[in-house]
Amino acid sequence: MDLEFTEQEQEFRREARAWLTANVPAEPLPSMDTREGFLAHRAWERKLFDARWAVVSWPREYGGREAGLTEWLIFEEEYYRAGAPGRVSQNGIFLFAPTLFEFGTREQQDRYLPAMAAGEEIWVQGWSEPEAGSDLANVRSRAERDEERGGWRLSGQKIWSSRGTYGHRLFGLFRTDPGAQRHRGLTYFMVDLAAEGVTVRPIPQLDGEPGFAEVFLDDVFVPDADVLGGVDEGWKIMIATTGSERGLNLRSPGRFVAPANRLIELYRRDPRPAERDAVVRAWMDADAYRLFTFGTVTKLQAGGAIGADSSINKVFWSEMDVELHATALRLLGEAGELDDGDGGWLDGFLFALGGPIYAGTNEIQRNTIAERILGLPRAK
Amino acid sequence: MRLAYTEDQELFRDTVRDFLADRCTTADVRAAWAADTAISARWVELAKVGVTGIVIPEEHDGLGMGDEELAAVLVEAGRAALPEPLLESAVAAGLLAEFAPDAGWLAEIAAGRAAASVLLPGQRLAVEAAAADVLVIGLADGDLHVATPADCVLTARRSVDRSRKLFTVDFTPTARTLVASDTRRALARAADRGALGAAAQLLGLTRRMLDITVEYAKQRVQRGVPIGSHQSVQHHLANVLIKLEFARPVVLRAAYSLARDLPSAGRDVSMAKIYAGEAADLAARNCLQVHGAIGYTEEHDLQLFMKRAWALGTAWGDAGVHRDRIAADLLGDAPAPPTPAF
Ligand SMILES: Cc1cc2nc3c(=O)[nH]c(=O)nc-3n(C[C@H](O)[C@H](O)[C@H](O)COP(=O)(O)OP(=O)(O)OC[C@H]3O[C@@H](n4cnc5c(N)ncnc54)[C@H](O)[C@@H]3O)c2cc1C
């Protein structure tokens, strides 16, 4: 075992910290789900990109630093420690990009990755539909062949697309073979949200801002060049993207260690002994998540895969996040209900509450753990 | 950065696992329940595998290893519910190695010809105090004594886990038994080794309870379907696995910190005891529930592991003790106590 960071990694940490200290905005940006905040967050992404901090683990040619997993973890720790803004481009750079690197053609990568990394184009996920939530294989939005123009015509409806209100491009599954059952006959498409036939309806989330969108598609033309992977082979590619979402990429430990440390400060300023154990618990859970992630990184570096273990990961971070923020609100006492209060704890709480729902609900994750890891018989 | 055992460590652990699968069956554990002492002929065999001498220096015929290897092996001891006082003997041996290396006990323990037990400040119960050949007793004032059962008045107490032969120890220190003074730091470290060892065993116990119960849930049929196909049953067991998987790296890190005497070692060990204890608690509860009435019997093997888990949950500092220690460290409620008071 070796829980030390190498000299090179420590140097990387110092460099990241120095840049973040000098550049993180002193005042929090407005919510990225408002028009103003969306622009401000994209400007921040641009700034990160210009300094090569937007996509540290990517190849240099796309603006990255080819950072290894450990360095990526270090960067994330420093990022959240510095109180830097949320990543408006996260569903692109953390979820879609790994899939694009794995399944995309060189031409597709060249076409989309640079603008994604620079925050010029914000990508949104288009999995869910009114009739396809946990049962994603029930996707009904369809794509019909347009031989003449060399592409597909997409029709149907996507819903709950995060950042879809202001975002630029959508990736998602559409049914290309209407005769095929369930998860067969689905294809992974990239769709320009400014294309003719696309209508976007904003949906306010719990915090009142239009963080969700419903996306209606009416005969939207998508060229063959925007099919990712093979026609009718979208399901397995989707698994790769959602695996990133539940696994390491979306929720690095730094995201939880930073608020856990802030929670400790909150308690120290105004101790409420009844909450002491909950505060300690929140801190320990964030620390445990960090260690668990170190274990995962160790496994990956030895050539292993995450696989169904990502379900364990997802249940843990999402429930920990809710508890952490609920504890903070209790510590605030009467001020806990204030939406204009200090520290952004209420916002954090509302945000955390989505965790057990998105990326596959925690009930579904527990089914996966039972069936795929423990080997219990499938539920009827 | 690498949070995993080395190949050599894994090899050693696997050897012990195989040995215990063969030589410490649930029938063997039950035999220990019925006997006056759980120290059996297996002790010598354990010594041959190297297990009784893990932390004993090589010049005294031990393996000269440390807390990482001890923890790895104790996970296996937990999985098998090994009744011998492997941990207690190792904690005692560590103190002997530091303060009384030439008293002759170390080579005897390493060879399996002797077993040791230990009583640290704050502890009132000693495991196998009557059958142990040597008792290492640390007092609150920092004095360390090496005694034999004959030097003490022992009163047998009954553990929920009948394979743990417990005694209260009435000991009158003498100049003859005193081997060192001012050993508080070492005693605190020994207590941490004990808590780490308990945590490691709790991990193994959790895994075993889960394995037993997953098997049962696949086989037990009600209303025409295996009970394990019901979501409520599945989620009970998934929750145990989640707790276990998050406790494992926490225990691993504690072993790492303690082996290197890092400043955070005490806190890391406390966290390990809490996480492993919670995993085992949940395992005991959920696995019992999934078994139904058959799990509520002495005849079913689940109880062997459940009861060990309860016993080890309170031994070496219960969750409250360890939470207090972490809270003191994080929140500055009070100065961190130098040694967890049990
Ligand atoms: C904050 C947030 C952001 C999101 N962002 C996106 C996005 O960007 N793109 C996108 O496509 N989607 C997004 N989603 C949608 C998300 O993927 C779905 O909400 C999720 O898949 C669940 O689907 P559903 O809401 O239709 O719930 P349902 O599937 O209807 O489930 C409702 C309840 O029933 C339970 N349930 C359903 N089936 C089972 C079962 N088999 N076993 C046990 N329990 C079951 C669920 O666990 C849940 O508790 C987002 C959701 C949230 C909350």
PDB file of N, CA, C and O and ligand atoms in Angstrom, chain A residues 91 124-130 132-135 159-162 205 212 354 357-364 367, chain B residues 231 235, ligand 1:
ATOM      1  N   ASN A  91     -21.986  17.260 -18.344  1.00  0.00           N
ATOM      2  CA  ASN A  91     -22.543  16.101 -19.033  1.00  0.00           C
ATOM      3  C   ASN A  91     -21.846  15.847 -20.364  1.00  0.00           C
ATOM      4  O   ASN A  91     -21.815  14.719 -20.847  1.00  0.00           O
ATOM      5  N   VAL A 124     -26.381  18.049 -23.713  1.00  0.00           N
ATOM      6  CA  VAL A 124     -27.386  17.584 -22.747  1.00  0.00           C
ATOM      7  C   VAL A 124     -27.746  16.132 -23.059  1.00  0.00           C
ATOM      8  O   VAL A 124     -27.637  15.671 -24.193  1.00  0.00           O
ATOM      9  N   GLN A 125     -28.171  15.439 -22.005  1.00  0.00           N
ATOM     10  CA  GLN A 125     -28.502  14.023 -22.140  1.00  0.00           C
ATOM     11  C   GLN A 125     -29.952  13.866 -22.549  1.00  0.00           C
ATOM     12  O   GLN A 125     -30.823  14.433 -21.919  1.00  0.00           O
ATOM     13  N   GLY A 126     -30.188  13.017 -23.505  1.00  0.00           N
ATOM     14  CA  GLY A 126     -31.558  12.749 -23.928  1.00  0.00           C
ATOM     15  C   GLY A 126     -31.901  11.278 -23.814  1.00  0.00           C
ATOM     16  O   GLY A 126     -32.092  10.595 -24.814  1.00  0.00           O
ATOM     17  N   TRP A 127     -31.951  10.803 -22.584  1.00  0.00           N
ATOM     18  CA  TRP A 127     -32.377   9.398 -22.391  1.00  0.00           C
ATOM     19  C   TRP A 127     -33.877   9.334 -22.105  1.00  0.00           C
ATOM     20  O   TRP A 127     -34.636   8.701 -22.803  1.00  0.00           O
ATOM     21  N   SER A 128     -34.265  10.036 -21.032  1.00  0.00           N
ATOM     22  CA  SER A 128     -35.615   9.834 -20.496  1.00  0.00           C
ATOM     23  C   SER A 128     -36.688  10.331 -21.454  1.00  0.00           C
ATOM     24  O   SER A 128     -36.502  11.305 -22.189  1.00  0.00           O
ATOM     25  N   GLU A 129     -37.796   9.639 -21.403  1.00  0.00           N
ATOM     26  CA  GLU A 129     -39.009  10.042 -22.118  1.00  0.00           C
ATOM     27  C   GLU A 129     -40.168   9.857 -21.150  1.00  0.00           C
ATOM     28  O   GLU A 129     -40.006   9.195 -20.115  1.00  0.00           O
ATOM     29  N   PRO A 130     -41.318  10.406 -21.515  1.00  0.00           N
ATOM     30  CA  PRO A 130     -42.447  10.251 -20.595  1.00  0.00           C
ATOM     31  C   PRO A 130     -42.719   8.780 -20.235  1.00  0.00           C
ATOM     32  O   PRO A 130     -43.045   8.473 -19.096  1.00  0.00           O
ATOM     33  N   ALA A 132     -40.404   6.339 -20.634  1.00  0.00           N
ATOM     34  CA  ALA A 132     -39.130   5.634 -20.441  1.00  0.00           C
ATOM     35  C   ALA A 132     -38.317   6.333 -19.355  1.00  0.00           C
ATOM     36  O   ALA A 132     -37.573   7.272 -19.616  1.00  0.00           O
ATOM     37  N   GLY A 133     -38.548   5.914 -18.129  1.00  0.00           N
ATOM     38  CA  GLY A 133     -37.781   6.440 -17.001  1.00  0.00           C
ATOM     39  C   GLY A 133     -36.800   5.367 -16.574  1.00  0.00           C
ATOM     40  O   GLY A 133     -35.800   5.116 -17.261  1.00  0.00           O
ATOM     41  N   SER A 134     -37.126   4.703 -15.480  1.00  0.00           N
ATOM     42  CA  SER A 134     -36.288   3.569 -15.073  1.00  0.00           C
ATOM     43  C   SER A 134     -36.251   2.520 -16.170  1.00  0.00           C
ATOM     44  O   SER A 134     -35.270   1.813 -16.335  1.00  0.00           O
ATOM     45  N   ASP A 135     -37.337   2.427 -16.891  1.00  0.00           N
ATOM     46  CA  ASP A 135     -37.417   1.453 -17.977  1.00  0.00           C
ATOM     47  C   ASP A 135     -36.959   2.110 -19.274  1.00  0.00           C
ATOM     48  O   ASP A 135     -37.752   2.372 -20.175  1.00  0.00           O
ATOM     49  N   ILE A 159     -37.429  14.059 -22.200  1.00  0.00           N
ATOM     50  CA  ILE A 159     -37.821  14.865 -21.035  1.00  0.00           C
ATOM     51  C   ILE A 159     -36.749  14.773 -19.955  1.00  0.00           C
ATOM     52  O   ILE A 159     -35.922  13.862 -19.976  1.00  0.00           O
ATOM     53  N   TRP A 160     -36.770  15.726 -19.051  1.00  0.00           N
ATOM     54  CA  TRP A 160     -35.826  15.833 -17.921  1.00  0.00           C
ATOM     55  C   TRP A 160     -34.396  16.043 -18.387  1.00  0.00           C
ATOM     56  O   TRP A 160     -33.465  15.654 -17.694  1.00  0.00           O
ATOM     57  N   SER A 161     -34.218  16.635 -19.532  1.00  0.00           N
ATOM     58  CA  SER A 161     -32.854  16.869 -20.012  1.00  0.00           C
ATOM     59  C   SER A 161     -32.249  18.036 -19.236  1.00  0.00           C
ATOM     60  O   SER A 161     -32.664  19.183 -19.398  1.00  0.00           O
ATOM     61  N   SER A 162     -31.255  17.713 -18.408  1.00  0.00           N
ATOM     62  CA  SER A 162     -30.598  18.747 -17.605  1.00  0.00           C
ATOM     63  C   SER A 162     -29.894  19.732 -18.518  1.00  0.00           C
ATOM     64  O   SER A 162     -29.229  19.332 -19.476  1.00  0.00           O
ATOM     65  N   GLN A 205     -37.068  23.309 -12.060  1.00  0.00           N
ATOM     66  CA  GLN A 205     -36.794  22.249 -11.085  1.00  0.00           C
ATOM     67  C   GLN A 205     -37.235  22.712  -9.704  1.00  0.00           C
ATOM     68  O   GLN A 205     -37.793  23.793  -9.534  1.00  0.00           O
ATOM     69  N   PHE A 212     -34.384  21.768 -16.096  1.00  0.00           N
ATOM     70  CA  PHE A 212     -34.809  20.675 -16.974  1.00  0.00           C
ATOM     71  C   PHE A 212     -35.359  21.263 -18.257  1.00  0.00           C
ATOM     72  O   PHE A 212     -35.865  22.385 -18.274  1.00  0.00           O
ATOM     73  N   GLY A 354     -31.759  15.305  -5.924  1.00  0.00           N
ATOM     74  CA  GLY A 354     -31.895  14.676  -7.244  1.00  0.00           C
ATOM     75  C   GLY A 354     -31.032  13.424  -7.368  1.00  0.00           C
ATOM     76  O   GLY A 354     -31.349  12.523  -8.144  1.00  0.00           O
ATOM     77  N   ILE A 357     -32.271   9.967  -7.565  1.00  0.00           N
ATOM     78  CA  ILE A 357     -33.207   9.744  -8.683  1.00  0.00           C
ATOM     79  C   ILE A 357     -32.472   9.606 -10.016  1.00  0.00           C
ATOM     80  O   ILE A 357     -32.720   8.677 -10.773  1.00  0.00           O
ATOM     81  N   TYR A 358     -31.565  10.562 -10.306  1.00  0.00           N
ATOM     82  CA  TYR A 358     -30.942  10.476 -11.641  1.00  0.00           C
ATOM     83  C   TYR A 358     -29.831   9.437 -11.679  1.00  0.00           C
ATOM     84  O   TYR A 358     -29.505   8.847 -10.658  1.00  0.00           O
ATOM     85  N   ALA A 359     -29.313   9.253 -12.875  1.00  0.00           N
ATOM     86  CA  ALA A 359     -28.269   8.234 -13.099  1.00  0.00           C
ATOM     87  C   ALA A 359     -28.760   6.834 -12.729  1.00  0.00           C
ATOM     88  O   ALA A 359     -27.972   5.986 -12.327  1.00  0.00           O
ATOM     89  N   GLY A 360     -30.038   6.607 -12.873  1.00  0.00           N
ATOM     90  CA  GLY A 360     -30.627   5.325 -12.458  1.00  0.00           C
ATOM     91  C   GLY A 360     -30.987   5.413 -10.997  1.00  0.00           C
ATOM     92  O   GLY A 360     -30.104   5.628 -10.157  1.00  0.00           O
ATOM     93  N   THR A 361     -32.258   5.291 -10.664  1.00  0.00           N
ATOM     94  CA  THR A 361     -32.658   5.516  -9.262  1.00  0.00           C
ATOM     95  C   THR A 361     -31.942   4.525  -8.342  1.00  0.00           C
ATOM     96  O   THR A 361     -31.480   3.463  -8.778  1.00  0.00           O
ATOM     97  N   ASN A 362     -31.882   4.875  -7.081  1.00  0.00           N
ATOM     98  CA  ASN A 362     -31.168   4.004  -6.147  1.00  0.00           C
ATOM     99  C   ASN A 362     -31.876   2.662  -5.961  1.00  0.00           C
ATOM    100  O   ASN A 362     -31.228   1.669  -5.626  1.00  0.00           O
ATOM    101  N   GLU A 363     -33.179   2.645  -6.198  1.00  0.00           N
ATOM    102  CA  GLU A 363     -33.866   1.342  -6.139  1.00  0.00           C
ATOM    103  C   GLU A 363     -33.329   0.447  -7.264  1.00  0.00           C
ATOM    104  O   GLU A 363     -33.034  -0.733  -7.052  1.00  0.00           O
ATOM    105  N   ILE A 364     -33.201   1.038  -8.440  1.00  0.00           N
ATOM    106  CA  ILE A 364     -32.685   0.260  -9.579  1.00  0.00           C
ATOM    107  C   ILE A 364     -31.236  -0.171  -9.302  1.00  0.00           C
ATOM    108  O   ILE A 364     -30.842  -1.294  -9.614  1.00  0.00           O
ATOM    109  N   ASN A 367     -31.261  -3.099  -7.104  1.00  0.00           N
ATOM    110  CA  ASN A 367     -31.611  -4.309  -7.861  1.00  0.00           C
ATOM    111  C   ASN A 367     -30.365  -4.835  -8.583  1.00  0.00           C
ATOM    112  O   ASN A 367     -30.092  -6.034  -8.594  1.00  0.00           O
TER     113      ASN A 367
ATOM    114  N   GLN B 231     -37.718  -8.049  -4.240  1.00  0.00           N
ATOM    115  CA  GLN B 231     -36.897  -6.850  -4.111  1.00  0.00           C
ATOM    116  C   GLN B 231     -36.592  -6.461  -2.676  1.00  0.00           C
ATOM    117  O   GLN B 231     -35.497  -5.993  -2.369  1.00  0.00           O
ATOM    118  N   HIS B 235     -32.855  -5.919  -1.523  1.00  0.00           N
ATOM    119  CA  HIS B 235     -32.338  -4.636  -1.035  1.00  0.00           C
ATOM    120  C   HIS B 235     -31.739  -4.769   0.360  1.00  0.00           C
ATOM    121  O   HIS B 235     -30.750  -4.106   0.683  1.00  0.00           O
TER     122      HIS B 235
HETATM  123  C1  LIG C   1     -32.074  16.231 -11.162  1.00  0.00           C
HETATM  124  C2  LIG C   1     -32.366  15.297 -12.270  1.00  0.00           C
HETATM  125  C3  LIG C   1     -31.672  15.413 -13.455  1.00  0.00           C
HETATM  126  C4  LIG C   1     -31.965  14.565 -14.518  1.00  0.00           C
HETATM  127  N1  LIG C   1     -31.297  14.746 -15.698  1.00  0.00           N
HETATM  128  C5  LIG C   1     -31.602  13.961 -16.758  1.00  0.00           C
HETATM  129  C6  LIG C   1     -30.993  14.185 -18.010  1.00  0.00           C
HETATM  130  O1  LIG C   1     -30.160  15.073 -18.174  1.00  0.00           O
HETATM  131  N2  LIG C   1     -31.340  13.404 -19.049  1.00  0.00           N
HETATM  132  C7  LIG C   1     -32.256  12.403 -18.916  1.00  0.00           C
HETATM  133  O2  LIG C   1     -32.501  11.704 -19.880  1.00  0.00           O
HETATM  134  N3  LIG C   1     -32.869  12.164 -17.736  1.00  0.00           N
HETATM  135  C8  LIG C   1     -32.579  12.941 -16.655  1.00  0.00           C
HETATM  136  N4  LIG C   1     -33.206  12.730 -15.456  1.00  0.00           N
HETATM  137  C9  LIG C   1     -34.258  11.729 -15.383  1.00  0.00           C
HETATM  138  C10 LIG C   1     -33.835  10.455 -14.666  1.00  0.00           C
HETATM  139  O3  LIG C   1     -32.977   9.707 -15.448  1.00  0.00           O
HETATM  140  C11 LIG C   1     -35.124   9.691 -14.342  1.00  0.00           C
HETATM  141  O4  LIG C   1     -35.829  10.454 -13.408  1.00  0.00           O
HETATM  142  C12 LIG C   1     -34.866   8.314 -13.759  1.00  0.00           C
HETATM  143  O5  LIG C   1     -34.333   7.454 -14.716  1.00  0.00           O
HETATM  144  C13 LIG C   1     -36.141   7.696 -13.189  1.00  0.00           C
HETATM  145  O6  LIG C   1     -37.193   7.717 -14.106  1.00  0.00           O
HETATM  146  P1  LIG C   1     -38.596   8.351 -13.708  1.00  0.00           P
HETATM  147  O7  LIG C   1     -38.361   9.699 -13.171  1.00  0.00           O
HETATM  148  O8  LIG C   1     -39.454   8.208 -14.874  1.00  0.00           O
HETATM  149  O9  LIG C   1     -39.127   7.478 -12.518  1.00  0.00           O
HETATM  150  P2  LIG C   1     -39.854   6.061 -12.594  1.00  0.00           P
HETATM  151  O10 LIG C   1     -39.040   5.137 -13.423  1.00  0.00           O
HETATM  152  O11 LIG C   1     -41.262   6.234 -12.945  1.00  0.00           O
HETATM  153  O12 LIG C   1     -39.718   5.614 -11.091  1.00  0.00           O
HETATM  154  C14 LIG C   1     -40.510   6.152 -10.038  1.00  0.00           C
HETATM  155  C15 LIG C   1     -40.193   5.416  -8.762  1.00  0.00           C
HETATM  156  O13 LIG C   1     -40.432   4.010  -8.943  1.00  0.00           O
HETATM  157  C16 LIG C   1     -39.274   3.267  -8.686  1.00  0.00           C
HETATM  158  N5  LIG C   1     -39.128   2.151  -9.622  1.00  0.00           N
HETATM  159  C17 LIG C   1     -39.305   2.168 -10.951  1.00  0.00           C
HETATM  160  N6  LIG C   1     -39.017   0.977 -11.488  1.00  0.00           N
HETATM  161  C18 LIG C   1     -38.618   0.186 -10.476  1.00  0.00           C
HETATM  162  C19 LIG C   1     -38.155  -1.149 -10.381  1.00  0.00           C
HETATM  163  N7  LIG C   1     -37.994  -1.931 -11.447  1.00  0.00           N
HETATM  164  N8  LIG C   1     -37.802  -1.601  -9.163  1.00  0.00           N
HETATM  165  C20 LIG C   1     -37.928  -0.817  -8.060  1.00  0.00           C
HETATM  166  N9  LIG C   1     -38.361   0.439  -8.089  1.00  0.00           N
HETATM  167  C21 LIG C   1     -38.697   0.932  -9.280  1.00  0.00           C
HETATM  168  C22 LIG C   1     -38.131   4.251  -8.898  1.00  0.00           C
HETATM  169  O14 LIG C   1     -36.974   3.862  -8.184  1.00  0.00           O
HETATM  170  C23 LIG C   1     -38.712   5.539  -8.374  1.00  0.00           C
HETATM  171  O15 LIG C   1     -38.578   5.595  -6.986  1.00  0.00           O
HETATM  172  C24 LIG C   1     -32.943  13.558 -14.372  1.00  0.00           C
HETATM  173  C25 LIG C   1     -33.625  13.440 -13.170  1.00  0.00           C
HETATM  174  C26 LIG C   1     -33.362  14.296 -12.130  1.00  0.00           C
HETATM  175  C27 LIG C   1     -34.116  14.146 -10.864  1.00  0.00           C
END
